[in-house]
Amino acid sequence: MNGTGSGYRTGMPRTDVLGEELQRQLDVLKLVGATLKAAEIPFALAGGYAVWTRGGPESTHDVDFVRPQECVEDAVRNLVENGMDRVGAPEDWLVKVGRDTVVVDLIHRLPTGPVDEELLVRCTELPVDSVTMPVMSATDLLISRMLALSEHACDLSPILGAARALREQVGWRLVRQEATMPDPIRVAAVGDVHLADDLRGRYAPLLTDISEEADALLVAGDLTQHGTVEEAEAFADEFDAADVPVLVVLGNHDYHSGAERGIARLLEDRGVTVLEGTSATIDTDAGRLGVAGIKGFCLGFVGRSAADFGEPEMKAFTGHGIETASLLRRALDDLATDEPDVTVALSHFSPVDDTLIGEPKEIWPFLGNYRLGEAIDETGVDLAVHGHAHAGREKGLTPAGVPVRNVAQPVIQSAFRVYDVVPRRSA
């Protein structure tokens, strides 16, 4: 499957043509390989240096190894005993060690799933300069690189260079089988539509036949202008034109008149799913979509947020912001038991400050809540959607890398925006 044709290096290129940094990386690479081999810890060289060893382009990135998760502590302990330092890593699919300026990623989960015995059996013992070590198969290297592509990292040039160089070693039938991405679940979203009687008839035509573009329509709060039941009825009439499930959270405008419960009842009676610390699942042709929703509340962001201290009024203000994040976390935890293929967190207030850029910084604490972001990062969310920040920007990320989208209508400047979210692959 993986081939044993020409293209392997009998050693790395002469060190006199390597830059100082590449030489340091090679020295550390050999140290890690020799240490793990001596300790009889199962491992394999991965990433750019594995491609290089097999005859591909020169690597300019950090050194990567794969090993099973159950070997993590043994591997780190042996490497530390041999002069390496453990380095902090926010990712949950690897640990990092380092020496001097060189960082080594010890990966236990690839885009294809956990590193296991089957993957290691497919590796080939190859010489890396003076040290012989297992090297990931060309097929597995190519599949992993292709599945790691995303809208935030879609540079094909390294993949094309590797594919060209390793083409005789690659099992192309398996690449076609494993590296073909499943169809995405199509999530349409908008927020801050602020409907009322004077806007009747403007939105419905834009939602007709939305099923041709999307599998569900999420609305991130501020459905109305002043939070009256009559305005909510205008919203229901307009969004009744959508021929896909409509799921909403309420926004601060929808609370203005104290009729939020009546608004929620009316919308539910009209077939709209209203989420507030709750979740729902939808079966689509591409998989099961799970949505957990909360309006959220003010709080601010790390280092510049309201504190649960002082006057009762301040404690109540801060406490409510904290409570909304706890409710979102609970909804996401409950949703996980349904095992959706894609999980979306829907809120009115922003979980990150990335998408608030454009708004005056003085009001950011009233537009977002970092604890919402923490709940999202800790519960396996694939996409977070919010509104509220009319002058913000569309795209952002949580600290753990979850895509966040500000779909306030003044930001996206359209009736809705569609996001294609690829279902998770089974581990």
C-alpha positions as a printed Julia matrix, in Angstrom:
427×3 Matrix{Float64}:
   0.0    0.0    0.0
   2.73   2.43   0.96
   5.27   1.37  -1.6
   9.01   0.88  -1.27
  10.06   2.58  -4.49
  12.8    5.08  -5.09
  12.84   8.42  -3.32
  14.08   7.52   0.17
  17.06   9.42   1.51
  20.0    7.38   2.82
  20.62  10.32   5.14
  19.78  13.98   5.47
  21.45  16.54   3.18
  24.99  17.53   4.11
  24.99  19.71   7.18
  27.16  22.33   5.51
  24.17  23.4    3.43
  21.82  23.61   6.39
  21.23  26.82   8.26
  22.07  26.91  11.93
  18.43  26.51  12.93
  17.92  23.5   10.67
  21.07  21.93  12.11
  19.77  22.45  15.65
  16.46  20.88  14.64
  18.26  17.88  13.14
  20.34  17.42  16.29
  17.24  17.53  18.51
  15.36  15.23  16.13
  18.1   12.62  16.44
  18.18  13.01  20.23
  14.43  12.45  20.51
  14.5    9.47  18.13
  17.44   7.83  19.88
  15.93   8.42  23.34
  12.51   6.99  22.51
  14.1    4.05  20.72
  16.37   3.24  23.67
  13.38   3.44  26.05
  11.41   1.09  23.76
   8.57   3.6   23.5
   6.56   3.14  20.28
   6.88   6.2   18.06
   7.46   7.43  14.52
   8.86  10.53  12.86
   6.04  12.62  11.37
   5.4   15.99   9.72
   7.77  17.82   7.44
  10.88  15.91   8.51
   9.19  12.58   7.71
   8.38  13.92   4.25
  11.98  15.14   3.94
  13.4   11.79   5.01
  11.31  10.1    2.35
  12.69  12.4   -0.35
  10.35  15.36  -0.12
  11.02  19.1    0.19
  13.23  20.47   2.96
  11.35  21.09   6.2
  11.36  24.52   7.81
   8.9   23.76  10.62
   9.08  22.3   14.11
   9.96  18.64  14.59
   6.97  16.28  14.83
   6.72  12.76  16.23
   3.67  10.55  16.78
   3.17   8.1   19.63
   0.16   6.55  21.39
  -1.46   8.63  24.12
  -0.76   6.04  26.79
   2.97   6.6   26.21
   2.89  10.36  26.83
   4.3   10.47  30.34
   6.95   7.82  29.69
   8.08   9.68  26.59
   8.24  13.05  28.32
  10.02  11.66  31.38
  12.73   9.99  29.28
  13.22  13.1   27.14
  13.49  15.38  30.2
  16.07  13.01  31.67
  18.04  13.45  28.46
  18.15  17.22  28.52
  14.79  18.3   27.06
  12.33  20.68  28.73
   8.57  20.25  28.83
   6.84  23.15  27.05
   3.26  24.28  27.7
   0.74  23.52  24.95
  -2.94  24.58  24.82
  -3.82  21.85  22.32
  -5.3   18.61  23.66
  -3.89  16.4   20.89
  -0.18  16.79  21.61
   2.43  17.65  24.18
   5.53  19.71  23.51
   9.14  19.41  24.59
  12.0   21.7   23.66
  15.7   22.32  23.74
  17.33  25.66  23.02
  15.11  27.21  20.32
  13.82  23.89  18.96
  10.29  22.74  19.84
   9.2   19.14  19.31
   5.54  18.16  19.01
   4.69  14.71  20.41
   1.34  14.05  18.75
  -1.11  11.43  19.99
  -4.11  12.31  17.83
  -4.04  13.04  14.1
  -6.92  14.29  11.91
  -7.52  10.62  11.06
  -7.91   9.67  14.73
  -5.75   8.51  17.65
  -2.23   7.27  16.98
  -2.48   3.48  17.35
  -0.6    0.28  16.66
  -2.03  -0.01  13.14
  -0.54   3.34  12.14
   2.83   2.48  13.66
   2.92  -0.91  11.91
   2.62   0.9    8.57
   5.76   2.93   9.32
   9.15   2.17   7.75
  12.52   2.07   9.49
  14.66   4.64   7.68
  18.01   6.29   8.41
  17.81   9.9    9.54
  21.42  10.96   9.33
  23.13   8.59  11.81
  19.97   7.36  13.58
  17.59   4.78  12.14
  14.02   5.26  13.3
  10.41   4.53  12.26
   9.02   7.07   9.78
   5.32   7.5    9.01
   4.2    6.03   5.72
   3.9    8.37   2.74
   0.19   7.5    2.51
  -0.53   8.38   6.13
   1.51  11.58   5.87
  -0.45  12.76   2.85
  -3.86  11.85   4.28
  -3.11  13.62   7.58
  -1.97  16.76   5.8
  -5.04  16.86   3.59
  -7.45  16.36   6.48
  -5.75  19.13   8.46
  -6.8   21.73   5.9
  -9.4   24.25   7.05
 -10.64  27.7    6.14
  -7.97  29.1    8.45
  -5.17  26.92   7.06
  -5.67  26.1    3.4
  -2.18  26.38   1.9
  -1.92  23.58  -0.67
   1.7   24.21  -1.68
   3.31  21.97   1.0
   0.85  19.18   0.18
   1.47  19.43  -3.54
   5.23  19.43  -3.01
   5.03  16.35  -0.81
   2.62  14.56  -3.16
   4.88  15.2   -6.14
   8.01  13.98  -4.35
   6.44  10.93  -2.7
   4.07   9.91  -5.49
   5.67   6.47  -6.0
   5.39   5.67  -2.29
   1.74   6.71  -1.86
  -1.26   4.37  -1.92
  -3.47   6.66  -3.96
  -6.61   4.55  -3.74
  -6.51   4.82   0.05
  -5.84   8.56  -0.15
  -8.94   9.0   -2.28
 -10.95   6.89   0.15
  -9.75   8.43   3.43
  -9.0   12.03   2.51
 -12.34  12.83   0.88
 -14.13  15.16   3.24
 -17.78  14.43   4.06
 -20.47  16.81   2.91
 -20.77  19.81   5.24
 -23.77  20.71   7.32
 -24.87  24.11   6.03
 -25.65  26.55   8.84
 -27.34  29.83   7.88
 -27.2   32.57  10.5
 -28.16  36.19  11.07
 -28.77  38.39  14.09
 -30.12  41.8   14.99
 -32.85  41.92  12.37
 -34.97  44.19  14.66
 -38.28  43.48  12.97
 -41.49  45.42  13.54
 -44.72  46.11  11.68
 -43.12  48.76   9.47
 -40.69  46.16   8.1
 -43.25  43.52   7.19
 -42.77  42.05   3.74
 -39.07  42.9    3.47
 -37.5   39.76   4.92
 -39.8   36.95   3.81
 -38.85  37.1    0.1
 -35.17  36.75   1.06
 -35.84  33.51   2.95
 -37.87  31.73   0.29
 -36.21  28.46  -0.8
 -33.41  28.9    1.74
 -33.24  25.09   1.88
 -31.36  25.21  -1.4
 -28.5   26.88   0.5
 -28.82  25.78   4.12
 -29.98  23.01   6.44
 -31.0   25.29   9.32
 -31.36  28.99  10.08
 -30.04  30.4   13.36
 -30.96  33.87  14.6
 -28.6   35.4   17.18
 -31.0   37.61  19.11
 -32.59  41.04  18.76
 -35.44  39.71  16.68
 -37.47  42.82  17.52
 -36.97  46.55  17.96
 -38.57  47.1   21.37
 -39.39  43.63  22.62
 -43.16  43.61  22.11
 -45.27  40.57  21.29
 -46.61  42.41  18.23
 -43.09  42.85  16.88
 -42.37  39.18  17.59
 -45.45  38.32  15.54
 -43.97  40.3   12.64
 -40.76  38.29  13.04
 -42.68  35.01  13.04
 -44.62  36.02   9.92
 -41.46  36.95   8.03
 -39.37  33.94   9.1
 -42.25  31.57   8.42
 -41.07  31.82   4.79
 -37.96  29.79   5.66
 -38.34  26.16   4.61
 -35.71  24.94   7.1
 -35.82  24.72  10.92
 -35.42  28.14  12.57
 -33.65  28.29  15.94
 -33.24  31.54  17.87
 -32.01  33.11  21.06
 -33.45  36.36  22.31
 -31.41  39.55  22.6
 -31.44  42.57  24.88
 -33.95  44.38  22.63
 -36.33  41.44  23.01
 -36.3   41.96  26.8
 -36.92  45.71  26.68
 -40.68  45.65  27.24
 -40.66  42.81  29.76
 -42.54  40.56  27.33
 -39.76  38.05  26.72
 -41.79  35.1   27.98
 -44.73  36.02  25.78
 -42.38  36.41  22.83
 -40.88  32.98  23.46
 -44.35  31.37  23.73
 -45.55  33.0   20.54
 -42.47  31.92  18.6
 -42.66  28.35  19.88
 -46.33  28.22  18.89
 -45.3   29.34  15.4
 -42.74  26.54  15.07
 -39.6   28.49  15.99
 -37.23  26.85  18.48
 -36.27  29.31  21.23
 -33.08  28.41  23.12
 -32.16  29.79  26.54
 -29.78  27.51  28.36
 -31.21  24.69  26.26
 -30.28  22.78  23.12
 -31.84  21.09  20.12
 -30.74  18.65  17.42
 -31.66  18.54  13.75
 -31.09  15.62  11.39
 -29.73  16.73   8.01
 -28.58  14.83   4.94
 -24.98  15.49   6.0
 -25.39  14.47   9.66
 -26.89  15.58  12.93
 -26.64  19.27  13.83
 -26.71  20.2   17.51
 -27.3   23.78  18.67
 -27.02  25.05  22.24
 -28.22  28.6   22.87
 -28.15  31.36  25.44
 -28.76  35.11  25.27
 -25.73  35.72  27.45
 -25.03  38.92  29.34
 -22.37  41.58  29.91
 -19.13  40.78  31.71
 -16.12  41.76  29.63
 -12.9   39.91  28.91
  -9.86  38.62  30.75
  -8.06  41.44  32.54
 -10.86  43.95  31.91
 -14.06  42.38  33.15
 -16.56  43.12  35.88
 -15.67  41.57  39.25
 -17.99  39.72  41.61
 -17.12  42.11  44.44
 -18.5   45.13  46.21
 -22.04  46.41  46.23
 -24.97  43.99  45.89
 -25.87  45.65  42.59
 -22.38  44.96  41.21
 -22.45  41.38  42.42
 -25.86  40.87  40.82
 -24.64  42.34  37.52
 -21.51  40.2   37.45
 -23.24  37.14  38.81
 -25.79  37.17  36.01
 -23.04  37.25  33.38
 -21.32  34.31  35.06
 -24.63  32.43  35.37
 -25.39  32.72  31.65
 -22.04  31.12  30.82
 -22.77  28.3   33.26
 -26.14  27.74  31.58
 -24.48  27.58  28.16
 -21.91  25.08  29.45
 -24.67  22.9   30.9
 -26.63  23.03  27.64
 -23.52  22.04  25.67
 -22.8   19.19  28.09
 -26.37  17.95  27.73
 -26.14  18.28  23.95
 -23.0   16.14  23.88
 -25.01  13.14  25.11
 -26.94  13.27  21.8
 -23.61  12.89  19.94
 -24.24  15.46  17.19
 -21.9   15.45  14.21
 -21.62  19.25  14.39
 -22.11  21.4   17.49
 -22.91  25.12  17.28
 -23.08  27.55  20.2
 -25.6   30.34  19.56
 -25.66  33.5   21.67
 -26.49  37.18  21.43
 -23.51  38.45  23.44
 -20.07  37.74  22.02
 -17.83  35.04  23.54
 -14.63  36.73  22.28
 -13.33  40.23  21.7
 -11.98  39.42  18.19
 -15.37  40.15  16.66
 -15.85  43.41  18.59
 -13.06  45.23  16.76
 -14.69  48.3   15.24
 -16.81  48.98  18.3
 -15.51  51.52  20.87
 -13.38  49.59  23.35
 -15.11  51.36  26.21
 -18.31  49.38  25.53
 -16.75  45.95  24.93
 -17.67  44.75  28.45
 -21.31  45.42  27.54
 -21.06  43.49  24.27
 -19.37  40.28  25.33
 -18.49  37.79  28.02
 -15.25  35.8   28.07
 -16.81  33.07  30.19
 -19.05  32.18  27.25
 -15.84  31.57  25.32
 -14.48  29.37  28.08
 -17.64  27.26  28.0
 -17.32  26.92  24.24
 -13.66  25.91  24.39
 -14.27  23.23  27.0
 -17.22  21.45  25.39
 -16.27  20.44  21.84
 -17.97  23.21  19.87
 -17.36  23.43  16.12
 -18.75  26.93  15.48
 -19.9   29.81  17.68
 -22.38  32.37  16.35
 -23.39  35.65  17.98
 -24.83  39.09  17.21
 -25.16  42.35  19.23
 -21.98  44.07  17.93
 -23.33  46.08  14.99
 -20.01  47.82  14.31
 -17.81  44.79  14.95
 -16.32  42.41  12.42
 -17.51  39.01  11.25
 -14.69  36.56  12.01
 -12.84  35.64  15.17
 -11.48  32.7   17.16
 -11.7   31.5   20.74
  -8.4   30.95  22.58
  -8.62  27.25  21.66
  -9.26  28.01  17.99
 -13.04  27.56  17.66
 -14.33  29.73  14.79
 -16.58  32.57  16.01
 -18.87  34.49  13.66
 -20.57  37.82  14.38
 -23.71  37.61  12.24
 -25.29  40.91  13.27
 -27.13  42.02  10.14
 -25.28  45.35   9.94
 -22.02  43.36   9.9
 -22.83  40.69   7.31
 -24.91  43.13   5.22
 -27.18  40.37   3.92
 -30.31  38.46   4.9
 -28.13  35.65   6.28
 -24.68  34.11   5.92
 -24.12  30.38   5.34
 -21.28  28.52   7.05
 -20.32  25.04   5.88
 -19.29  22.94   8.88
 -17.81  19.53   8.12
 -18.99  16.78  10.5
 -16.32  15.35  12.78
 -14.71  12.18  11.59
 -15.18   9.15  13.78
 -12.11   8.49  15.9
